Coordinates of C-alpha atoms in Angstrom, one line a residue:
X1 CA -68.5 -59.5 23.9
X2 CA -68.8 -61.5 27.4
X3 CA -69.7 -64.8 27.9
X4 CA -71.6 -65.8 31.1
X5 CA -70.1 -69.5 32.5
X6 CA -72.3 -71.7 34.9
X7 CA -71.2 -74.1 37.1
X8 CA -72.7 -76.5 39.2
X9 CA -70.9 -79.6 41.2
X10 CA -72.5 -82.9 41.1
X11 CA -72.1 -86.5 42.1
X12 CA -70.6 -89.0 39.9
X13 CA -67.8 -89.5 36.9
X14 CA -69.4 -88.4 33.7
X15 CA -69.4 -85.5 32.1
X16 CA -72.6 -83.8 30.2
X17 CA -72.5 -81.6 27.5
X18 CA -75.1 -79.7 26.7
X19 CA -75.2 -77.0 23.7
X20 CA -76.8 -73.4 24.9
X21 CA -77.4 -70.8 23.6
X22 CA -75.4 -66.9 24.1
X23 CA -77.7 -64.4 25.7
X24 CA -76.4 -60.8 26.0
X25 CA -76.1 -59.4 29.2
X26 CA -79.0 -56.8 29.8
X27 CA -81.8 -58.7 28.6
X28 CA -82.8 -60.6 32.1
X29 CA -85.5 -61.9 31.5
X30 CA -84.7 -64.2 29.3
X31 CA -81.7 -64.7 31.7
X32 CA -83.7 -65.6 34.6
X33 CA -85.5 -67.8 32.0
X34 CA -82.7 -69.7 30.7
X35 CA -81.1 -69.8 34.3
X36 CA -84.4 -71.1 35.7
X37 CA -84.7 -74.1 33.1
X38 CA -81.2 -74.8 33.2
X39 CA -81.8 -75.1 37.4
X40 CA -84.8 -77.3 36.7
X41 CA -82.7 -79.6 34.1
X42 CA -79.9 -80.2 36.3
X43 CA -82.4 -80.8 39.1
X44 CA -83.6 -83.5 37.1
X45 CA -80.7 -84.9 36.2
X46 CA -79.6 -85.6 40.0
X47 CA -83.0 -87.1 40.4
X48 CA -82.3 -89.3 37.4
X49 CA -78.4 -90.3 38.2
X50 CA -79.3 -90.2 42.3
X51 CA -81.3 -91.8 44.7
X52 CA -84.3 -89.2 45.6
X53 CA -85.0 -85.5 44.5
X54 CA -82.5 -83.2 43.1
X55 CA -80.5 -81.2 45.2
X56 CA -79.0 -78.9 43.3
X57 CA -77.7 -75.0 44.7
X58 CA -79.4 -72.0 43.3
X59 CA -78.0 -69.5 41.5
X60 CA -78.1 -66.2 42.8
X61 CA -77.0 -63.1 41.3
X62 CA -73.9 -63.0 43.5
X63 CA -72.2 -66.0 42.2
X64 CA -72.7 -64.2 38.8
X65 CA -71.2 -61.2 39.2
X66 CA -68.4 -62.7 41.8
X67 CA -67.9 -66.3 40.5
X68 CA -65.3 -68.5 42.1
X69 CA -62.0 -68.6 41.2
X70 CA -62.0 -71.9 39.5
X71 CA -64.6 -70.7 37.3
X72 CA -62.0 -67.6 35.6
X73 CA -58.6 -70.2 35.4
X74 CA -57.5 -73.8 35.0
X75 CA -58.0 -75.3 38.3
X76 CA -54.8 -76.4 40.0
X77 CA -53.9 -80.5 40.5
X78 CA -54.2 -80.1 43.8
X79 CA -58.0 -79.0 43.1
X80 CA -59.0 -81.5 40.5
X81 CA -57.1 -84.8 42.1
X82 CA -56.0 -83.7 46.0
X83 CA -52.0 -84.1 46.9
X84 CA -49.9 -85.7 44.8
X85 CA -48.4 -87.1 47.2
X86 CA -51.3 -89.4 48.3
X87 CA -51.9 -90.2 44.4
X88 CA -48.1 -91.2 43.9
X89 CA -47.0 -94.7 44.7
X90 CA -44.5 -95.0 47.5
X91 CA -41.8 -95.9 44.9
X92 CA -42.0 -92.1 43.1
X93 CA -41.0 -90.5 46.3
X94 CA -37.6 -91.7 46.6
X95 CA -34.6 -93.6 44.5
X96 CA -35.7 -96.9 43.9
X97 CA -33.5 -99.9 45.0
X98 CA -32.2 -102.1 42.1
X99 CA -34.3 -105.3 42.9
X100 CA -37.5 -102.7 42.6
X101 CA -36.1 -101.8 38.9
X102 CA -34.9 -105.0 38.0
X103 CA -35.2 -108.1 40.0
X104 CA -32.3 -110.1 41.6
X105 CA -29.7 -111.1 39.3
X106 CA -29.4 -114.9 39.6
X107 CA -26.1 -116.3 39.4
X108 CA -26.4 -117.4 35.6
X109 CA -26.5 -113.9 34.9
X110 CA -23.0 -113.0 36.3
X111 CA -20.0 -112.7 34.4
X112 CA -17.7 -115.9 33.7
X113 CA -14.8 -113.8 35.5
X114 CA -17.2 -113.6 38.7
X115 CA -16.4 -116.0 41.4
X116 CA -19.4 -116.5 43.2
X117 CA -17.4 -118.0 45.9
X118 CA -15.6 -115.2 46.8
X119 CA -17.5 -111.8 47.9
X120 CA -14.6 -109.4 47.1
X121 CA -14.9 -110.4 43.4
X122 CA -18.1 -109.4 43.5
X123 CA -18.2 -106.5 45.6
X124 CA -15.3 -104.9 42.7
X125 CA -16.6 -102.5 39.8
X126 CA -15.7 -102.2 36.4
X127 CA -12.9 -99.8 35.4
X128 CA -14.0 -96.5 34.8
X129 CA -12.2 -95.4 31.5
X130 CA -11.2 -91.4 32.5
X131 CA -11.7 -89.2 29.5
X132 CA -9.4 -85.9 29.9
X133 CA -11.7 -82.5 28.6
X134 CA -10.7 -80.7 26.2
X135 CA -9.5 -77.5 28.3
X136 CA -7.4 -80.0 29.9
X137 CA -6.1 -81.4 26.5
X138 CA -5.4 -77.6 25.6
X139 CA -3.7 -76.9 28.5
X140 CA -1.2 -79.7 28.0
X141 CA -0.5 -79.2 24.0
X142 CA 2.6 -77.1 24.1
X143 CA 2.9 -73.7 22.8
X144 CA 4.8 -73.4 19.4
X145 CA 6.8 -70.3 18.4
X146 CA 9.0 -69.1 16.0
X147 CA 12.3 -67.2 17.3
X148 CA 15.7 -66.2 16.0
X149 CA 17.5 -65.9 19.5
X150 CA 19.1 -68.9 21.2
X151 CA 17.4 -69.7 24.4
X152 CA 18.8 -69.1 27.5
X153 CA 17.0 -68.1 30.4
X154 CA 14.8 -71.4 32.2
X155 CA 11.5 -71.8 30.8
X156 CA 10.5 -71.9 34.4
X157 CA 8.0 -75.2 33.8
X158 CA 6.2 -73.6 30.9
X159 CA 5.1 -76.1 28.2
X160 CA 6.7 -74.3 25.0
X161 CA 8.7 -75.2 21.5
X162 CA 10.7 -73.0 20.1
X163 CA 11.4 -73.2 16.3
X164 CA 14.6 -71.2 14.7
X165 CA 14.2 -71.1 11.2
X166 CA 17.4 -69.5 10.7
X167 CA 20.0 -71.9 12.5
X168 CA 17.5 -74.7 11.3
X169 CA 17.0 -76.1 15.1
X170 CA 14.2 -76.8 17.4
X171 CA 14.2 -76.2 21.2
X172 CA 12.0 -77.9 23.6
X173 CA 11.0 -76.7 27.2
X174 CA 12.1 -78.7 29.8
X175 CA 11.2 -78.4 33.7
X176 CA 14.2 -75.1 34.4
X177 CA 16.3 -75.7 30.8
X178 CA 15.9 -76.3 26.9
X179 CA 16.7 -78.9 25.0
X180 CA 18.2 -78.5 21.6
X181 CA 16.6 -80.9 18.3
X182 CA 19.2 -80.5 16.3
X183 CA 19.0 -81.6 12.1
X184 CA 21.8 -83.7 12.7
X185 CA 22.1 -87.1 10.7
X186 CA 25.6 -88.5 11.1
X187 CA 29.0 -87.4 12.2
X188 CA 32.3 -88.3 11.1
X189 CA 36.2 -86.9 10.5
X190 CA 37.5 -86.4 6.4
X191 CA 41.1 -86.1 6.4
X192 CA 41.8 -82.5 4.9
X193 CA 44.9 -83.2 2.8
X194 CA 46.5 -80.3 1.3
X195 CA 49.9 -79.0 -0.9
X196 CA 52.9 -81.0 0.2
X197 CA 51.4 -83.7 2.4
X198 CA 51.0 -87.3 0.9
X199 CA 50.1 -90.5 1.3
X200 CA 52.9 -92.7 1.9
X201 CA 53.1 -96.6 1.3
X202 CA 56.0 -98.1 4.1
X203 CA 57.5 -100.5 0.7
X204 CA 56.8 -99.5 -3.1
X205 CA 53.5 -100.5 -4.2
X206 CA 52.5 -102.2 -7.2
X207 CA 49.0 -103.2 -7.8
X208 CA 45.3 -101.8 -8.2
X209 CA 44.4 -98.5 -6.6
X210 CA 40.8 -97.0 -6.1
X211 CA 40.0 -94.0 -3.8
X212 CA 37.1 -91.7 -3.5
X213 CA 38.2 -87.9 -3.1
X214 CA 36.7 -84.1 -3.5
X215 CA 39.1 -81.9 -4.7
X216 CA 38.8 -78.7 -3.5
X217 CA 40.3 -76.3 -6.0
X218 CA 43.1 -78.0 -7.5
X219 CA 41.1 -81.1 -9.7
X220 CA 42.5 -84.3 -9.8
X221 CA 46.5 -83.3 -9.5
X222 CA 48.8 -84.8 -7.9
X223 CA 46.5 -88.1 -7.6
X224 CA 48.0 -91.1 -9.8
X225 CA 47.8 -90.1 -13.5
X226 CA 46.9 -86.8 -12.4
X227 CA 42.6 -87.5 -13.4
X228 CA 41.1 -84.0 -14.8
X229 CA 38.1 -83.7 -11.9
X230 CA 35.8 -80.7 -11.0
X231 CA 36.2 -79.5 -7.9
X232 CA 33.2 -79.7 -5.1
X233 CA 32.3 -82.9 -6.6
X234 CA 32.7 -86.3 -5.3
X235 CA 34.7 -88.8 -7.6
X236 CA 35.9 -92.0 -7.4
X237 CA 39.5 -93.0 -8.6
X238 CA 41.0 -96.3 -10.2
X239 CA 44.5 -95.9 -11.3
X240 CA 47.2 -99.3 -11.7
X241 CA 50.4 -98.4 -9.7
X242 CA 53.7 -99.8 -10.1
X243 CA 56.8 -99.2 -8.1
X244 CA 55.1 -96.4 -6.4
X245 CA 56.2 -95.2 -3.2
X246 CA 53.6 -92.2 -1.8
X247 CA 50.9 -89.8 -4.5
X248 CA 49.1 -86.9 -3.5
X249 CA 51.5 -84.2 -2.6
X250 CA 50.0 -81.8 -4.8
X251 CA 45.8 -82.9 -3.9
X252 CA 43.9 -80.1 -1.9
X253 CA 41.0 -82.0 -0.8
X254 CA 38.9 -84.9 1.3
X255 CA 40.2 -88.5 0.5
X256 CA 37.1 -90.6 1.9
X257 CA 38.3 -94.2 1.4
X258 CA 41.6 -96.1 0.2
X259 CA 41.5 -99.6 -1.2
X260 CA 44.6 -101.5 -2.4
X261 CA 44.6 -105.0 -2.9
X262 CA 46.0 -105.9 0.1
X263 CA 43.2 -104.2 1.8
X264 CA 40.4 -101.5 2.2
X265 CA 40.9 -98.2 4.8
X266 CA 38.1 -95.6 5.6
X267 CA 39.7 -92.2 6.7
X268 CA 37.1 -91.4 9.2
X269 CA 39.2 -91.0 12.1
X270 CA 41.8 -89.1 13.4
X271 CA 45.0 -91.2 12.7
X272 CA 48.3 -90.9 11.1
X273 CA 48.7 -94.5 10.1
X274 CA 46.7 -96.9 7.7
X275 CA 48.3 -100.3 8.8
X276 CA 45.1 -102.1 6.3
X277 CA 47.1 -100.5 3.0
X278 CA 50.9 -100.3 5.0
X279 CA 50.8 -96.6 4.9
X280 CA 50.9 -93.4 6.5
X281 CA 50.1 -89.5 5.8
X282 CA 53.5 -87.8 6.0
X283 CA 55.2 -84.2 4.8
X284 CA 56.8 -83.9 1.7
X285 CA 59.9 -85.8 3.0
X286 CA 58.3 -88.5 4.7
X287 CA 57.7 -87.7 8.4
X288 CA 54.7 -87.9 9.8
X289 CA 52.5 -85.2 9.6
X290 CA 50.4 -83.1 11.8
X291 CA 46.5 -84.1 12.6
X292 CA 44.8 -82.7 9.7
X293 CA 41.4 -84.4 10.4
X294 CA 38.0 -82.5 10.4
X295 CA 34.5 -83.6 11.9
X296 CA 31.9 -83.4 9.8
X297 CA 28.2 -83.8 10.6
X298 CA 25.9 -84.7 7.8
X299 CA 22.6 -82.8 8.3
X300 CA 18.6 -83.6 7.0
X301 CA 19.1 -81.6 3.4
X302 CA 21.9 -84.4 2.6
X303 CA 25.0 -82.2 3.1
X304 CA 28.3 -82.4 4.8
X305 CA 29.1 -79.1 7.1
X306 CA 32.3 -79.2 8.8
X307 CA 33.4 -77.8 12.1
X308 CA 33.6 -73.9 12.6
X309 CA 36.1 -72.4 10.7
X310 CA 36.4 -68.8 11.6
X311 CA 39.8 -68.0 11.5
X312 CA 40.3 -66.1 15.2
X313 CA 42.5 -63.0 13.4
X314 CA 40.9 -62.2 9.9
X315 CA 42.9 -61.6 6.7
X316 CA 42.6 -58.2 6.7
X317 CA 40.1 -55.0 7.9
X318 CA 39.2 -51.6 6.6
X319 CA 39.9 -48.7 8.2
X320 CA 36.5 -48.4 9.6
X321 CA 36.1 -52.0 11.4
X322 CA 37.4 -53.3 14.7
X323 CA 37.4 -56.7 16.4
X324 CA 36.1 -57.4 19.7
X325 CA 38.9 -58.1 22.4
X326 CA 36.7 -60.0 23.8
X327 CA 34.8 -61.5 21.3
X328 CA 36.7 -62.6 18.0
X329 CA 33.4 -62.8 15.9
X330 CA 32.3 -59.7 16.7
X331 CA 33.1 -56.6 14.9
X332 CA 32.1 -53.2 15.0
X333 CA 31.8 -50.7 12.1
X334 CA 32.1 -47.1 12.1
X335 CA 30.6 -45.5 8.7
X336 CA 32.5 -47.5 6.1
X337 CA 31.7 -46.3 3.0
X338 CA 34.8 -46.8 0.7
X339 CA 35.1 -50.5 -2.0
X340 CA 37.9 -51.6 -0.1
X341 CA 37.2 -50.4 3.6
X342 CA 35.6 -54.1 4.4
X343 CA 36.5 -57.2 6.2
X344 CA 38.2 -60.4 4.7
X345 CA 38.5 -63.8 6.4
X346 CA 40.8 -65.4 4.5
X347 CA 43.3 -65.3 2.1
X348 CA 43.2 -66.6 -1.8
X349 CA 43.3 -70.1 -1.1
X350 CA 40.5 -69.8 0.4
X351 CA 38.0 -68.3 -2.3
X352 CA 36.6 -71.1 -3.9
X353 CA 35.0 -73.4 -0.7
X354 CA 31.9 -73.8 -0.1
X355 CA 30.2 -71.9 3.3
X356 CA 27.0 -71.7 5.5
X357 CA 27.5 -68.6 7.3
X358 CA 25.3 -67.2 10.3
X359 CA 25.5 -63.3 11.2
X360 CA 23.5 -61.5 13.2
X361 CA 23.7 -58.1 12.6
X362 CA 22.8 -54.3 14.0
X363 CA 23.4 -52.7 10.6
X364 CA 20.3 -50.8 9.3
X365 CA 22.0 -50.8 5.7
X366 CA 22.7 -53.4 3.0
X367 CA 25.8 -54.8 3.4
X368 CA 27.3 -57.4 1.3
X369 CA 29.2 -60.5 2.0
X370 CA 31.3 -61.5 -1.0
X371 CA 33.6 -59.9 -3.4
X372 CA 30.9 -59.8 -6.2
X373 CA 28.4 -57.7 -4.2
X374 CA 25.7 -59.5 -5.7
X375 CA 22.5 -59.6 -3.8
X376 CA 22.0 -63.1 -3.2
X377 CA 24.9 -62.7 -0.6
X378 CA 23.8 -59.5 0.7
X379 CA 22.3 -58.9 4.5
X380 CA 19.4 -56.2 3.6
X381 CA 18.9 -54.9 7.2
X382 CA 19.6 -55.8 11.0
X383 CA 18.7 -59.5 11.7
X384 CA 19.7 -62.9 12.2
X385 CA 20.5 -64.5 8.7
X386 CA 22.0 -67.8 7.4
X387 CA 23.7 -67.8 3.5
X388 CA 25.1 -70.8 1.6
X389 CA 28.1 -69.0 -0.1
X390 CA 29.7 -71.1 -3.0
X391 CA 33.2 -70.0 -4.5
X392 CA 33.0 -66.7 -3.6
X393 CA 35.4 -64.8 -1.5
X394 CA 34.2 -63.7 2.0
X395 CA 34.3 -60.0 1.8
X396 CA 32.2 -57.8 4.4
X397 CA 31.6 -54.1 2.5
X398 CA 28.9 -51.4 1.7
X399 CA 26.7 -52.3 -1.0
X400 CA 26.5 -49.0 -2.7
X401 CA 28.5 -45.5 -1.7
X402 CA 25.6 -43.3 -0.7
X403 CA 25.1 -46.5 2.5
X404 CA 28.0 -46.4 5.0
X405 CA 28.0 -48.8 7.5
X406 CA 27.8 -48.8 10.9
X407 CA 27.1 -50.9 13.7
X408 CA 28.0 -54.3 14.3
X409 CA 28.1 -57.5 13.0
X410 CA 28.8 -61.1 14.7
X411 CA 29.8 -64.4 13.0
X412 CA 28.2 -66.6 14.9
X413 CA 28.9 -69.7 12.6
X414 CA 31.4 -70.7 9.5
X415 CA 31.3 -73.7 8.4
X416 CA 32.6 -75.6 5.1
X417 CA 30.0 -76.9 3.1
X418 CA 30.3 -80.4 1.2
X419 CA 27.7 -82.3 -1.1
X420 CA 26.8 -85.8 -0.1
X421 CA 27.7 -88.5 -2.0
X422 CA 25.8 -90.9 -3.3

């Protein structure tokens, strides 16, 4: 189906519509017919709309069979209206200027904090409030990670947190160093007392007599009235003294505080003498005796560790074990497969404390830790590890016959462990 589309240019701003009818291409006369009235129609209306006769173009068969291109499309602005750029106003071709926009601002208009009176004011803008993007806000977050290995080479600028689970500490990148975030809380010195030293009074005292101790395997002897305590608690002791010249030669343990009634005497620093209760820490036969005062931090989980312990010759070693000249926490193991072919740190006295413990350790084969080999003190492969070991004896051995040992191990902390009081 194809539709045949007149058109004719005329003179003036209407536009007629007229309804007509389809003719099919191939009957011409009826073509010539229709074309011939339509010819005579539009003729009339020019005469009717102009000023004299018609004058309208005839149609020949060559505009019918080539018709112009704005006859087969949408015509073009340009061909409807002529340049845009005549039609625009001036304005439209450029940025306007504000007075075109808005009008001059009068002076009522301005801000209070305008002075009108001096140009500078008003020649200044208002701050422009800079918004960082969020790749730049990424860039700047630092990087968290997890590791088990104490930082020591520079972070060379990089913008990183290290977080050591283990060893419970936090390390922060600095510009060519780390800085360490330690979990400590407070620090202070308990005197250590233990068999044959005493507390010694410079004239017999007689009065009241409170002190707050932790024994630390022998109870509550050798305090006045000898108290029955548990050990690796804290208590607090009121006896009535008379004629009494020095107690606690027989007390293994912390003495926090003193108070007499003649006065009241913290033991958190290294001294010898206690001039607020007239007395002194002396040997069994009244000289003084040697510093036995021991820093303690207090940590976030509300205990007391003391300073490093580890003995720098160990109690005794198995056949199979060998200490580092170099290092005294390191050790190195050579198939020790035997109950008794282990490592000891201490001797007897020693059994029932309290430890946190670090080791890092190349063994690829359970090894206990304690006498007991019980698994809750038990390193199951190499790795960095940290134990809480209460009244057990430190005792480094296979955990089953059929899993010698062999590589190394390193103590890299050993610390006494005491509960917070209240």
């Amino acid at each position: 189906n194809r539709t045949l589309t007149l058109s004719i240019a005329y003179i003036g701003d209407d536009i007629v519509e007229k309804s007509a009818a389809l003719i099919p291409l191939g009957q011409n006369d009826a073509l010539l017919s229709a074309i011939t009235s339509l010819t005579e129609a539009q003729n009339g209306l020019a005469e009717a709309y102009g000023d004299g006769p018609g004058n309208v173009s005839e149609v020949s068969w060559s505009v019918i069979i080539d018709p112009p291109p704005t006859a087969t499309q949408w015509p073009t602005w340009a061909q409807v209206q002529g340049d845009i750029v005549e039609v625009l106003p001036e304005t439209a071709t450029r940025f306007p200027t504000f007075p075109e926009i808005g009008g001059k601002v009068s002076v009522e208009q301005l801000p209070d904090n305008i002075d009108t009176d001096n140009k500078r004011t008003q020649a200044l803008s208002p701050p422009v409030r800079q918004n960082p993007s969020l790749t730049h806000i990424l860039s700047d977050y630092p990087t968290l990670k997890k590791t088990v290995d104490i930082p020591t080479q520079s972070p060379n600028n990089k913008r990183e947190m290290l977080f050591d689970d283990v060893r419970q500490v936090a390390y922060v990148a600095l510009t060519d160093e780390w800085l360490p975030i330690s979990n400590i809380v407070e620090k202070r010195e308990f005197l250590l007392t233990t068999n044959g030293k005493r507390i010694w009074f410079n004239s017999a005292y007689t009065g009241s007599l409170t002190l707050r101790v932790y024994p630390m395997g022998n109870g509550g002897n050798g305090l006045p009235d000898n108290p029955a305590l548990d050990d690796y608690q804290w208590h607090t002791v009121t006896a009535t003294l008379t004629g009494v010249t020095s107690f606690g030669s027989s007390f293994i343990g912390l003495i926090d505080y003193i108070e007499t009634d003649d006065g009241f005497e913290t033991l958190s620093t290294a001294r010898s003498v206690f001039p607020s209760i007239d007395a002194y820490y002396g040997e069994s036969d009244g000289s003084k005796a040697p510093n036995q005062f021991m820093q303690f931090t207090l940590r976030q989980d509300g205990d007391w560790y003391s300073e490093d312990v580890m003995p720098a010759t160990p109690y005794s070693m198995g056949a199979s074990w060998s200490q580092d000249t170099q290092d005294s926490r390191l050790f190195t193991i050579n198939e020790a497969s035997g109950s008794t072919d282990a490592l000891r740190l201490f001797s007897d006295s020693w059994d029932k404390f309290d430890f946190e413990m670090v080791v890092v350790s190349t063994v690829s084969k359970p090894m206990a830790l304690t006498n007991s080999n019980t698994s809750e003190y038990t390193i199951p492969f190499e790795g960095t590890y940290r134990f809480i070991i209460e009244n057990e004896r430190l005792y480094f051995k296979r955990q089953a016959d059929f899993a010698p040992l062999t590589g190394t191990v390193r103590i890299e902390a050993l610390n006494l462990r005491v509960k917070s009081y209240e």
